[in-house]
PDB file of C-alpha atoms in Angstrom:
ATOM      1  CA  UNK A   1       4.021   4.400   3.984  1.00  0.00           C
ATOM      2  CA  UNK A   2       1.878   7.618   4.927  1.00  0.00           C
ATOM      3  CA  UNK A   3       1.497  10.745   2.523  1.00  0.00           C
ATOM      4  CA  UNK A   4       0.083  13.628   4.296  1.00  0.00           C
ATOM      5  CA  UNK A   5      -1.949  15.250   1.806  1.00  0.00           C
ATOM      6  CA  UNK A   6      -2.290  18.641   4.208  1.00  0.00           C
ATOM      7  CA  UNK A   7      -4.758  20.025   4.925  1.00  0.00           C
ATOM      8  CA  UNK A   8      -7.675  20.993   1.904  1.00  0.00           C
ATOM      9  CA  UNK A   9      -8.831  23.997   4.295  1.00  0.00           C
ATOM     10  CA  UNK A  10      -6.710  24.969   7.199  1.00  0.00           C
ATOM     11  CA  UNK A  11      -8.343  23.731  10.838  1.00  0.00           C
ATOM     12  CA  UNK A  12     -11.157  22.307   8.498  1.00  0.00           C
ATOM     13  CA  UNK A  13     -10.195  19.140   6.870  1.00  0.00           C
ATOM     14  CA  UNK A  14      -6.685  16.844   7.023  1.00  0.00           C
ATOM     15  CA  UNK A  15      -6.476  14.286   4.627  1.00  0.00           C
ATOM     16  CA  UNK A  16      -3.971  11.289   5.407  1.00  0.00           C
ATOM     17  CA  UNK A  17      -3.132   8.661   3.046  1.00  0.00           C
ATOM     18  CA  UNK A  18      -1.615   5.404   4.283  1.00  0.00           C
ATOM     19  CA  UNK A  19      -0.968   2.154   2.441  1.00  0.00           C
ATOM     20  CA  UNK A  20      -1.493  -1.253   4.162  1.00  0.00           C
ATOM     21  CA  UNK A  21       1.084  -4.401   3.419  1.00  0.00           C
ATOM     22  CA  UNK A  22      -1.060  -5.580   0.986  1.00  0.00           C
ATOM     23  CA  UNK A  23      -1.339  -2.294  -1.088  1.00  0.00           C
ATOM     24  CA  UNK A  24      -4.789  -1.409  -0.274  1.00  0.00           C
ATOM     25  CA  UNK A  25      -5.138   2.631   0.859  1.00  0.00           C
ATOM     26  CA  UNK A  26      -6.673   3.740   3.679  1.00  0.00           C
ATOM     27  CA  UNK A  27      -7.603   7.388   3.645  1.00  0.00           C
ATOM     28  CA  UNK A  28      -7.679   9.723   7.195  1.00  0.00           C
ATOM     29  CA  UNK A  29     -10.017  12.639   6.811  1.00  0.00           C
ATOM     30  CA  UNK A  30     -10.428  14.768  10.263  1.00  0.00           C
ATOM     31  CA  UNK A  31     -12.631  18.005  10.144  1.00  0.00           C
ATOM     32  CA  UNK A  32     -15.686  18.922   8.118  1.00  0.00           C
ATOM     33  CA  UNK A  33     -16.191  17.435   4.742  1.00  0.00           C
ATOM     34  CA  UNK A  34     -17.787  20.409   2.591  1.00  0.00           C
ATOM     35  CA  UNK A  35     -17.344  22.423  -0.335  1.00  0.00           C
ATOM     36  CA  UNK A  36     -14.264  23.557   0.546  1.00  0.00           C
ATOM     37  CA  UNK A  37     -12.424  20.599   0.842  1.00  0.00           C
ATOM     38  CA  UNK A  38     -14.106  18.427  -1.304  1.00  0.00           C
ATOM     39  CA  UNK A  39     -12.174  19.447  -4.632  1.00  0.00           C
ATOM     40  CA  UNK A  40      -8.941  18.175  -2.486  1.00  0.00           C
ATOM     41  CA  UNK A  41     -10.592  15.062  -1.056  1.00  0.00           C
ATOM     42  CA  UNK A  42     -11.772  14.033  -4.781  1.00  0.00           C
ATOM     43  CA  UNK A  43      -8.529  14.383  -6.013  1.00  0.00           C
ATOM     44  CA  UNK A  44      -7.127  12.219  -3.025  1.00  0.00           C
ATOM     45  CA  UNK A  45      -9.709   9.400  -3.170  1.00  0.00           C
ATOM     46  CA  UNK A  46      -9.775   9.266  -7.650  1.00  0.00           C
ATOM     47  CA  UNK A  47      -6.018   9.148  -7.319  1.00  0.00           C
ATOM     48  CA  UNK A  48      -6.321   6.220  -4.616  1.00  0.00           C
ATOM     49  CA  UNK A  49      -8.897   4.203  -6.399  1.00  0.00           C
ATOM     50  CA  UNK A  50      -6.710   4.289  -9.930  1.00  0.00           C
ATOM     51  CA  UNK A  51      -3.828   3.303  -7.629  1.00  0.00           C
ATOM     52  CA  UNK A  52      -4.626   0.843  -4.942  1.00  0.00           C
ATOM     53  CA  UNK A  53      -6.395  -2.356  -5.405  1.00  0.00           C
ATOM     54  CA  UNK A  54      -8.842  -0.899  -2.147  1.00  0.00           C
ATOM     55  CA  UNK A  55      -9.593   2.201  -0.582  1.00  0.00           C
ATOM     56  CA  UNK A  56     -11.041   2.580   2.865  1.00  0.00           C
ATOM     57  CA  UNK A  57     -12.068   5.741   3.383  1.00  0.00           C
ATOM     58  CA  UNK A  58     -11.992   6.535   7.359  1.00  0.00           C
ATOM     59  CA  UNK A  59     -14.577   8.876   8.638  1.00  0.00           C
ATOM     60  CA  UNK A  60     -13.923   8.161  12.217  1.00  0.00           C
ATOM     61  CA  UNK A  61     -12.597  12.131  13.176  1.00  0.00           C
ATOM     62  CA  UNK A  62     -15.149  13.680  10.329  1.00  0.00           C
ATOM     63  CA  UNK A  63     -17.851  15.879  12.625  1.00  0.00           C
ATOM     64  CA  UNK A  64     -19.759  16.876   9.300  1.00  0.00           C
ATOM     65  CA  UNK A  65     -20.157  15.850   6.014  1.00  0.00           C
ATOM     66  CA  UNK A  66     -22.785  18.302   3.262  1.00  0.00           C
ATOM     67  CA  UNK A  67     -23.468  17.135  -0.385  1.00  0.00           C
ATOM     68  CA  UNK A  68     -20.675  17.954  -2.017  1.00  0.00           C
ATOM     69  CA  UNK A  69     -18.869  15.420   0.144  1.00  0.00           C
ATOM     70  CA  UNK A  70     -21.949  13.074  -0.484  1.00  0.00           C
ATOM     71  CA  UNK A  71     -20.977  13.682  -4.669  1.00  0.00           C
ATOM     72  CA  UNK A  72     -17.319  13.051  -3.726  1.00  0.00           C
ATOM     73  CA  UNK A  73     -18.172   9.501  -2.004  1.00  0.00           C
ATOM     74  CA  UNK A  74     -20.255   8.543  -4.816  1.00  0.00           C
ATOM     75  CA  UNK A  75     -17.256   9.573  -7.412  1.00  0.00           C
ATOM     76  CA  UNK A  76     -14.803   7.542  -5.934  1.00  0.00           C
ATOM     77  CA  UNK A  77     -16.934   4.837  -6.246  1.00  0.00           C
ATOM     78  CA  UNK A  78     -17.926   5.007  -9.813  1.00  0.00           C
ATOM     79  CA  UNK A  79     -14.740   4.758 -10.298  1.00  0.00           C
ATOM     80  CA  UNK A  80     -13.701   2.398  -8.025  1.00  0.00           C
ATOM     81  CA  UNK A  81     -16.510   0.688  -9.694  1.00  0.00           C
ATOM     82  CA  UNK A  82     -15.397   0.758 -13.334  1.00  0.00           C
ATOM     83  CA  UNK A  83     -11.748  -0.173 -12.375  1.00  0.00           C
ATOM     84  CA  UNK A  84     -13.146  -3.241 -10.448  1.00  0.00           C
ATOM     85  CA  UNK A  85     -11.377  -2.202  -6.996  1.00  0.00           C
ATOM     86  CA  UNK A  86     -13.394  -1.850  -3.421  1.00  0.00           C
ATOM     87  CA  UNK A  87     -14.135   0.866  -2.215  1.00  0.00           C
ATOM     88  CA  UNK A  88     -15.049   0.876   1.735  1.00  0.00           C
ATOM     89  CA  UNK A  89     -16.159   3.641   4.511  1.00  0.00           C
ATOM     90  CA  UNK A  90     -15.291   3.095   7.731  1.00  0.00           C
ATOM     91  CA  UNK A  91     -15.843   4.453  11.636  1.00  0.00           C
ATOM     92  CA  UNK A  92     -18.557   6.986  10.916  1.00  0.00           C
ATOM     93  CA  UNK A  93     -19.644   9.055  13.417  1.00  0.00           C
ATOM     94  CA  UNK A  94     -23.514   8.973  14.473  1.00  0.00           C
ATOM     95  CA  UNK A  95     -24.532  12.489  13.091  1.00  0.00           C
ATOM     96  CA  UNK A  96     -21.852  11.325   9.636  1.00  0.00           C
ATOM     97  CA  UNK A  97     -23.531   8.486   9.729  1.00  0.00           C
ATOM     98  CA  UNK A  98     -26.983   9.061   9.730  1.00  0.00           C
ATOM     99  CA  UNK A  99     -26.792  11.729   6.410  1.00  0.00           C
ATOM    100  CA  UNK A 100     -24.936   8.667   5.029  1.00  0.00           C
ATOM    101  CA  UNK A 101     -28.177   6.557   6.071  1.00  0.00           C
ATOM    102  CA  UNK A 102     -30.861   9.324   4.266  1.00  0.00           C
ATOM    103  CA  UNK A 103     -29.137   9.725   0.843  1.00  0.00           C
ATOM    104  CA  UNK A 104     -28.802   6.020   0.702  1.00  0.00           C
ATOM    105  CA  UNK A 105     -24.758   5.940   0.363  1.00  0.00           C
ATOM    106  CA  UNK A 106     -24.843   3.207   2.947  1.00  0.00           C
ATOM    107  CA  UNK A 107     -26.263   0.855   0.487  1.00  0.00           C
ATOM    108  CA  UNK A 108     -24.192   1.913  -2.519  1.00  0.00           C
ATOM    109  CA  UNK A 109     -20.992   1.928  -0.776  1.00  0.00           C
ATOM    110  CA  UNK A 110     -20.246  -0.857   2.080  1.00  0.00           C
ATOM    111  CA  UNK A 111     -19.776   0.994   5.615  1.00  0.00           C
ATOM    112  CA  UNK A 112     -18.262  -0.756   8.601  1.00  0.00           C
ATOM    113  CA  UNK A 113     -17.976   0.163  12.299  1.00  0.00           C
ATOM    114  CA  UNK A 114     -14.209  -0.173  12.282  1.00  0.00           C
ATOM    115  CA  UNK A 115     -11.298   0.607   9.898  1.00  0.00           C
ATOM    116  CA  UNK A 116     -10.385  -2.986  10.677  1.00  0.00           C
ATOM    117  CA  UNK A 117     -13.716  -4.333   9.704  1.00  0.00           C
ATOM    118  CA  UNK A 118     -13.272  -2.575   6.224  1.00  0.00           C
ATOM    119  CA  UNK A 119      -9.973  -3.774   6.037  1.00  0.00           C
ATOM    120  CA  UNK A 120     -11.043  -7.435   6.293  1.00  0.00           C
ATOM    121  CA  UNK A 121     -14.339  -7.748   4.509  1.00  0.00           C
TER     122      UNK A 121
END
């Protein structure tokens, strides 16, 4: 099952929501990650994580990613937190990445090379 959740700002960011067999979403985001998309993206990952008994959130086509997507992340996984469901990033590009690395999100929420990796841990 895939829900295309369109784009949050057109030629910026396109959300894509699939569900796995097992019920656990995996959520697409290709673009830039900034303030204006992140209302959208929040909406899309709180609505997963109240949902799905996992979210994996793949970053693999995300060229840039500012605070306010750095607040969304951390959101989703308060929530994810306080509803006892995972809450995975996956497939980061290097420059993604390494602002994922200097706020410290990499040790508050799990990131894995792959989508698969997240998938199975």
């Amino acid at each position: 099952m895939a829900d295309i959740e369109g784009a949050a700002v057109p030629e910026r960011l396109l959300i894509t929501r699939t569900t796995t067999g097992d019920g656990v979403s995996v959520v697409v985001l290709a673009g830039e990650v900034d303030l204006d998309g992140s209302t959208q993206l929040r909406d899309v990952l709180l609505s997963s994580v109240q949902s799905a008994p996992g979210t994996v959130v793949d970053l693999g086509e995300v060229a840039f990613l500012d605070s306010s997507g750095i607040n969304v992340l951390i959101t989703a996984h308060r929530a994810a937190e306080a509803r006892g469901v995972r809450l995975r990033l996956a497939a980061p590009q290097h420059a993604v990445e390494r602002v994922l690395q200097l706020v410290g999100v990499d040790t508050l929420i799990p990131c894995y090379p792959t989508v698969e990796q997240a998938l199975s841990a």
